[in-house]
GROMACS .gro file of C-alpha atoms in nm:
model
  285
    1MET     CA    1  -0.206  -2.889  -1.292
    2TYR     CA    2  -0.555  -2.827  -1.261
    3ILE     CA    3  -0.757  -2.560  -1.501
    4ASN     CA    4  -1.143  -2.441  -1.489
    5SER     CA    5  -1.297  -2.167  -1.717
    6GLY     CA    6  -1.616  -2.014  -1.823
    7TYR     CA    7  -1.657  -1.767  -2.139
    8ARG     CA    8  -1.974  -1.545  -2.222
    9ASN     CA    9  -2.144  -1.693  -2.531
   10HIS     CA   10  -1.868  -1.983  -2.523
   11SER     CA   11  -1.602  -1.707  -2.711
   12LEU     CA   12  -1.249  -1.726  -2.637
   13ILE     CA   13  -1.204  -1.353  -2.811
   14ASP     CA   14  -1.142  -1.041  -2.638
   15PHE     CA   15  -1.363  -0.769  -2.677
   16LYS     CA   16  -1.495  -0.412  -2.541
   17ASP     CA   17  -1.837  -0.331  -2.539
   18LYS     CA   18  -2.030  -0.011  -2.410
   19SER     CA   19  -2.361  -0.117  -2.463
   20ARG     CA   20  -2.394  -0.184  -2.055
   21PRO     CA   21  -2.199  -0.013  -1.798
   22LEU     CA   22  -2.071  -0.355  -1.651
   23ILE     CA   23  -1.989  -0.702  -1.871
   24VAL     CA   24  -1.844  -0.982  -1.748
   25GLY     CA   25  -1.630  -1.174  -2.053
   26SER     CA   26  -1.498  -1.481  -1.882
   27CYS     CA   27  -1.359  -1.607  -1.602
   28GLY     CA   28  -1.158  -1.896  -1.474
   29THR     CA   29  -0.858  -2.065  -1.247
   30TYR     CA   30  -0.538  -2.198  -1.258
   31ARG     CA   31  -0.403  -2.418  -0.988
   32LEU     CA   32  -0.017  -2.559  -1.016
   33SER     CA   33   0.152  -2.820  -0.849
   34SER     CA   34   0.354  -3.045  -1.073
   35HIS     CA   35   0.351  -2.866  -1.392
   36PRO     CA   36   0.684  -2.673  -1.433
   37LYS     CA   37   0.561  -2.312  -1.562
   38LEU     CA   38   0.266  -2.160  -1.680
   39PRO     CA   39   0.371  -1.823  -1.901
   40THR     CA   40   0.118  -1.521  -2.023
   41TYR     CA   41   0.269  -1.274  -2.280
   42ARG     CA   42   0.031  -1.001  -2.432
   43PRO     CA   43   0.281  -0.724  -2.511
   44ARG     CA   44  -0.038  -0.545  -2.656
   45GLY     CA   45  -0.215  -0.666  -2.376
   46ARG     CA   46  -0.611  -0.715  -2.409
   47LEU     CA   47  -0.938  -0.498  -2.528
   48ASP     CA   48  -1.087  -0.568  -2.172
   49PHE     CA   49  -0.982  -0.531  -1.788
   50GLN     CA   50  -0.835  -0.812  -1.595
   51ILE     CA   51  -0.816  -0.914  -1.237
   52ILE     CA   52  -0.560  -1.172  -1.127
   53TYR     CA   53  -0.642  -1.267  -0.779
   54VAL     CA   54  -0.350  -1.481  -0.651
   55ALA     CA   55  -0.513  -1.710  -0.361
   56ALA     CA   56  -0.204  -1.934  -0.298
   57GLY     CA   57   0.152  -1.939  -0.358
   58ARG     CA   58   0.308  -1.656  -0.569
   59ALA     CA   59   0.300  -1.521  -0.911
   60HIS     CA   60   0.587  -1.343  -1.115
   61PHE     CA   61   0.477  -1.014  -1.274
   62HIS     CA   62   0.657  -0.794  -1.536
   63PHE     CA   63   0.495  -0.443  -1.523
   64ASP     CA   64   0.558  -0.211  -1.831
   65ASN     CA   65   0.830  -0.403  -1.942
   66ALA     CA   66   0.963  -0.792  -1.977
   67ASP     CA   67   1.280  -0.669  -1.758
   68ASN     CA   68   1.084  -0.603  -1.445
   69ASP     CA   69   1.020  -0.845  -1.206
   70THR     CA   70   0.752  -0.825  -0.938
   71ILE     CA   71   0.683  -1.101  -0.710
   72VAL     CA   72   0.260  -1.120  -0.597
   73THR     CA   73   0.226  -1.326  -0.322
   74ALA     CA   74  -0.127  -1.505  -0.195
   75GLY     CA   75  -0.369  -1.217  -0.032
   76ASN     CA   76  -0.321  -0.974  -0.328
   77MET     CA   77  -0.481  -0.896  -0.696
   78VAL     CA   78  -0.326  -0.715  -0.984
   79LEU     CA   79  -0.572  -0.516  -1.190
   80TYR     CA   80  -0.477  -0.499  -1.543
   81ARG     CA   81  -0.624  -0.237  -1.747
   82PRO     CA   82  -0.746  -0.226  -2.146
   83LYS     CA   83  -0.381  -0.227  -2.403
   84GLU     CA   84  -0.129  -0.262  -2.095
   85PHE     CA   85   0.158  -0.456  -2.120
   86GLN     CA   86   0.099  -0.818  -2.001
   87LYS     CA   87   0.395  -1.064  -1.900
   88TYR     CA   88   0.365  -1.283  -1.633
   89GLU     CA   89   0.423  -1.653  -1.520
   90TYR     CA   90   0.335  -1.924  -1.263
   91TYR     CA   91   0.559  -2.199  -1.103
   92GLY     CA   92   0.464  -2.553  -0.982
   93ILE     CA   93   0.744  -2.497  -0.763
   94ASP     CA   94   0.539  -2.228  -0.528
   95LYS     CA   95   0.191  -2.414  -0.613
   96THR     CA   96   0.021  -2.128  -0.729
   97GLU     CA   97  -0.319  -2.121  -0.735
   98VAL     CA   98  -0.485  -1.815  -0.922
   99TYR     CA   99  -0.844  -1.692  -1.019
  100TRP     CA  100  -0.894  -1.439  -1.290
  101LEU     CA  101  -1.173  -1.253  -1.485
  102HIS     CA  102  -1.213  -1.083  -1.760
  103PHE     CA  103  -1.458  -0.786  -1.794
  104THR     CA  104  -1.580  -0.458  -2.015
  105GLY     CA  105  -1.831  -0.204  -1.947
  106SER     CA  106  -1.913   0.196  -2.043
  107ASP     CA  107  -1.851   0.279  -1.667
  108VAL     CA  108  -1.591   0.037  -1.549
  109LYS     CA  109  -1.339   0.319  -1.483
  110ASN     CA  110  -1.588   0.489  -1.233
  111ILE     CA  111  -1.702   0.187  -1.065
  112LEU     CA  112  -1.376   0.062  -1.002
  113ARG     CA  113  -1.268   0.385  -0.858
  114ASN     CA  114  -1.565   0.367  -0.625
  115TYR     CA  115  -1.469   0.065  -0.524
  116GLY     CA  116  -1.152   0.202  -0.410
  117PHE     CA  117  -0.942   0.085  -0.701
  118ALA     CA  118  -0.660   0.390  -0.779
  119ASP     CA  119  -0.641   0.483  -1.113
  120ASP     CA  120  -0.235   0.461  -1.061
  121GLN     CA  121  -0.218   0.129  -0.856
  122ARG     CA  122  -0.184  -0.202  -1.009
  123ILE     CA  123  -0.134  -0.449  -0.659
  124PHE     CA  124  -0.409  -0.440  -0.406
  125HIS     CA  125  -0.408  -0.649  -0.085
  126ILE     CA  126  -0.699  -0.778  -0.030
  127GLY     CA  127  -0.614  -1.094   0.183
  128THR     CA  128  -0.709  -1.446   0.134
  129SER     CA  129  -1.085  -1.552   0.179
  130LEU     CA  130  -1.292  -1.852   0.087
  131GLU     CA  131  -1.573  -1.610   0.015
  132TYR     CA  132  -1.361  -1.462  -0.296
  133GLU     CA  133  -1.317  -1.831  -0.386
  134ARG     CA  134  -1.702  -1.898  -0.404
  135VAL     CA  135  -1.778  -1.603  -0.585
  136PHE     CA  136  -1.517  -1.669  -0.830
  137LYS     CA  137  -1.654  -2.040  -0.897
  138ARG     CA  138  -1.987  -1.909  -0.903
  139ILE     CA  139  -1.935  -1.675  -1.214
  140ILE     CA  140  -1.725  -1.958  -1.371
  141LEU     CA  141  -2.036  -2.208  -1.349
  142GLU     CA  142  -2.234  -1.898  -1.504
  143LEU     CA  143  -2.018  -1.866  -1.752
  144GLN     CA  144  -2.056  -2.235  -1.837
  145ARG     CA  145  -2.424  -2.304  -1.763
  146CYS     CA  146  -2.535  -1.965  -1.952
  147GLN     CA  147  -2.857  -2.022  -1.844
  148GLU     CA  148  -3.138  -1.747  -1.837
  149ASP     CA  149  -3.039  -1.407  -1.715
  150TYR     CA  150  -2.677  -1.508  -1.683
  151GLU     CA  151  -2.560  -1.204  -1.815
  152GLU     CA  152  -2.699  -0.989  -1.555
  153MET     CA  153  -2.647  -1.267  -1.272
  154LEU     CA  154  -2.280  -1.182  -1.366
  155THR     CA  155  -2.272  -0.846  -1.331
  156LEU     CA  156  -2.435  -0.883  -0.998
  157LEU     CA  157  -2.170  -1.128  -0.882
  158LEU     CA  158  -1.873  -0.941  -1.006
  159ARG     CA  159  -2.012  -0.616  -0.822
  160HIS     CA  160  -2.051  -0.870  -0.513
  161LEU     CA  161  -1.706  -0.924  -0.560
  162LEU     CA  162  -1.570  -0.577  -0.624
  163ILE     CA  163  -1.785  -0.499  -0.277
  164ILE     CA  164  -1.643  -0.755  -0.085
  165PHE     CA  165  -1.228  -0.675  -0.249
  166HIS     CA  166  -1.372  -0.312  -0.138
  167ARG     CA  167  -1.456  -0.414   0.198
  168GLU     CA  168  -1.110  -0.555   0.285
  169LEU     CA  169  -0.929  -0.281   0.161
  170THR     CA  170  -1.115  -0.011   0.375
  171ARG     CA  171  -1.032  -0.215   0.662
  172GLU     CA  172  -0.668  -0.284   0.581
  173HIS     CA  173  -0.659   0.107   0.548
  174VAL     CA  174  -0.807   0.175   0.838
  175LEU     CA  175  -0.580  -0.117   1.021
  176LYS     CA  176  -0.247   0.041   0.841
  177ASN     CA  177  -0.391   0.436   0.979
  178GLU     CA  178  -0.439   0.302   1.318
  179TYR     CA  179  -0.100   0.116   1.357
  180LEU     CA  180   0.101   0.439   1.170
  181ASP     CA  181  -0.092   0.695   1.427
  182HIS     CA  182  -0.004   0.416   1.747
  183GLU     CA  183   0.382   0.430   1.631
  184MET     CA  184   0.409   0.798   1.553
  185ASP     CA  185   0.240   0.914   1.863
  186THR     CA  186   0.496   0.677   2.086
  187ALA     CA  187   0.773   0.813   1.919
  188ALA     CA  188   0.667   1.129   1.984
  189SER     CA  189   0.607   1.068   2.332
  190TYR     CA  190   0.958   0.901   2.364
  191PHE     CA  191   1.143   1.215   2.232
  192ASN     CA  192   0.972   1.449   2.428
  193GLU     CA  193   1.020   1.263   2.704
  194ASN     CA  194   1.380   1.195   2.648
  195TYR     CA  195   1.524   1.488   2.460
  196ASN     CA  196   1.782   1.586   2.683
  197ARG     CA  197   1.925   1.265   2.652
  198ASP     CA  198   2.168   1.082   2.355
  199ILE     CA  199   1.884   0.981   2.098
  200SER     CA  200   1.985   0.759   1.829
  201ILE     CA  201   1.699   0.773   1.568
  202GLU     CA  202   1.869   0.419   1.399
  203GLU     CA  203   1.875   0.235   1.788
  204TYR     CA  204   1.475   0.399   1.836
  205ALA     CA  205   1.365   0.210   1.507
  206ALA     CA  206   1.543  -0.104   1.575
  207SER     CA  207   1.386  -0.130   1.868
  208ARG     CA  208   1.042  -0.072   1.733
  209GLY     CA  209   1.087  -0.312   1.490
  210LEU     CA  210   1.120  -0.049   1.195
  211SER     CA  211   1.314   0.022   0.898
  212VAL     CA  212   1.500   0.365   0.965
  213SER     CA  213   1.364   0.502   0.598
  214TRP     CA  214   1.017   0.419   0.708
  215PHE     CA  215   1.041   0.570   1.022
  216ILE     CA  216   1.210   0.922   0.958
  217ARG     CA  217   0.961   0.905   0.594
  218ASN     CA  218   0.669   0.826   0.817
  219PHE     CA  219   0.753   1.052   1.113
  220LYS     CA  220   0.782   1.381   0.871
  221ARG     CA  221   0.451   1.293   0.752
  222PHE     CA  222   0.285   1.274   1.086
  223THR     CA  223   0.440   1.565   1.215
  224GLY     CA  224   0.595   1.747   0.962
  225THR     CA  225   0.966   1.763   1.052
  226THR     CA  226   1.214   1.433   1.076
  227PRO     CA  227   1.274   1.283   1.419
  228MET     CA  228   1.619   1.484   1.441
  229GLN     CA  229   1.417   1.834   1.374
  230PHE     CA  230   1.174   1.726   1.592
  231ILE     CA  231   1.427   1.671   1.881
  232THR     CA  232   1.639   1.966   1.800
  233SER     CA  233   1.326   2.178   1.843
  234ILE     CA  234   1.227   2.037   2.177
  235ARG     CA  235   1.560   2.105   2.322
  236VAL     CA  236   1.598   2.459   2.182
  237THR     CA  237   1.235   2.531   2.309
  238ASN     CA  238   1.298   2.447   2.658
  239ALA     CA  239   1.646   2.608   2.617
  240GLN     CA  240   1.478   2.933   2.547
  241MET     CA  241   1.259   2.908   2.818
  242LEU     CA  242   1.531   2.849   3.075
  243LEU     CA  243   1.740   3.155   2.923
  244GLU     CA  244   1.414   3.357   3.005
  245ILE     CA  245   1.318   3.234   3.324
  246THR     CA  246   1.695   3.128   3.496
  247ASN     CA  247   2.020   3.264   3.540
  248TYR     CA  248   2.182   2.943   3.404
  249ALA     CA  249   2.469   2.988   3.255
  250VAL     CA  250   2.445   2.942   2.855
  251ASN     CA  251   2.686   2.629   2.902
  252GLU     CA  252   2.482   2.494   3.195
  253ILE     CA  253   2.146   2.540   2.957
  254ALA     CA  254   2.275   2.338   2.696
  255ARG     CA  255   2.410   2.040   2.925
  256ILE     CA  256   2.041   2.062   3.049
  257VAL     CA  257   1.854   2.009   2.728
  258GLY     CA  258   2.120   1.758   2.597
  259TYR     CA  259   2.432   1.925   2.455
  260ASP     CA  260   2.768   1.879   2.638
  261ASN     CA  261   2.923   2.087   2.371
  262PRO     CA  262   2.803   2.502   2.405
  263LEU     CA  263   2.950   2.636   2.116
  264TYR     CA  264   2.708   2.336   1.887
  265PHE     CA  265   2.450   2.418   2.095
  266SER     CA  266   2.483   2.823   2.041
  267ARG     CA  267   2.484   2.748   1.645
  268LEU     CA  268   2.182   2.503   1.673
  269PHE     CA  269   1.981   2.768   1.882
  270HIS     CA  270   2.083   3.056   1.636
  271LYS     CA  271   1.987   2.847   1.351
  272GLN     CA  272   1.672   2.821   1.524
  273LYS     CA  273   1.591   3.152   1.660
  274GLY     CA  274   1.837   3.391   1.481
  275CYS     CA  275   2.011   3.501   1.747
  276SER     CA  276   2.301   3.322   1.996
  277PRO     CA  277   2.123   3.248   2.350
  278SER     CA  278   2.342   3.524   2.509
  279GLU     CA  279   2.228   3.770   2.245
  280TYR     CA  280   1.885   3.632   2.304
  281ARG     CA  281   1.905   3.663   2.713
  282LYS     CA  282   2.043   4.024   2.624
  283LEU     CA  283   1.757   4.116   2.410
  284LEU     CA  284   1.508   4.024   2.692
  285LYS     CA  285   1.671   4.250   2.911
   0.00000   0.00000   0.00000
């Protein structure tokens, strides 16, 4: 196992200090290869804030209570607030490498919010980067050497770290939104083009490599309706148009818009429009 760390004023005692907006207390790294396990258990948490960046392998976190087991993989960062329950383990078999950093100050909450760290979130996907590791190592060295103005340098380095985390968080959010918009646009276009065919939502989601629950949930966020409600709305709207401009029989219109069962079509139409297809046509006349 490899370990390297540095502490403000060479003190290992955690502390709360509001004399300045942002103060770095300690920083370090662990790298496990042959050592079987490295556990941490703080039932009352700490007085300061803590960042744990998983650079390689994975780590086991037990948020809120010891029974929960959340696996956090490389490229993710965990943020602990003061007095939060802490229990986590690193295992040699996972080849885990982590960097940790403790900090305090009078304006920490606002600073974290400004850099995109939501109050109700613990895990942030920031990806892996050698730049992160370089900044962490520089902070460790500053804490070990305690040169002139080192505390100010530590604050600058921590802000640097938070800024590059924020840039990655922002980029990740944009990519996710672009991907989501593309998938939902594709689905809506497909349903518009094929609404009169027998569409299986499960088969469509599988054809796009998506889980059914994820697809339905995000489609509803995107359009305001579930996929099946979206398709039904298109069918009924087009049936309404055919009732207005043609003399086709109701069962023929039902077939055109995708329903082999005219009775089922009539029930859906009534539910959507408040009257049956025949009644709707009479009202027009």
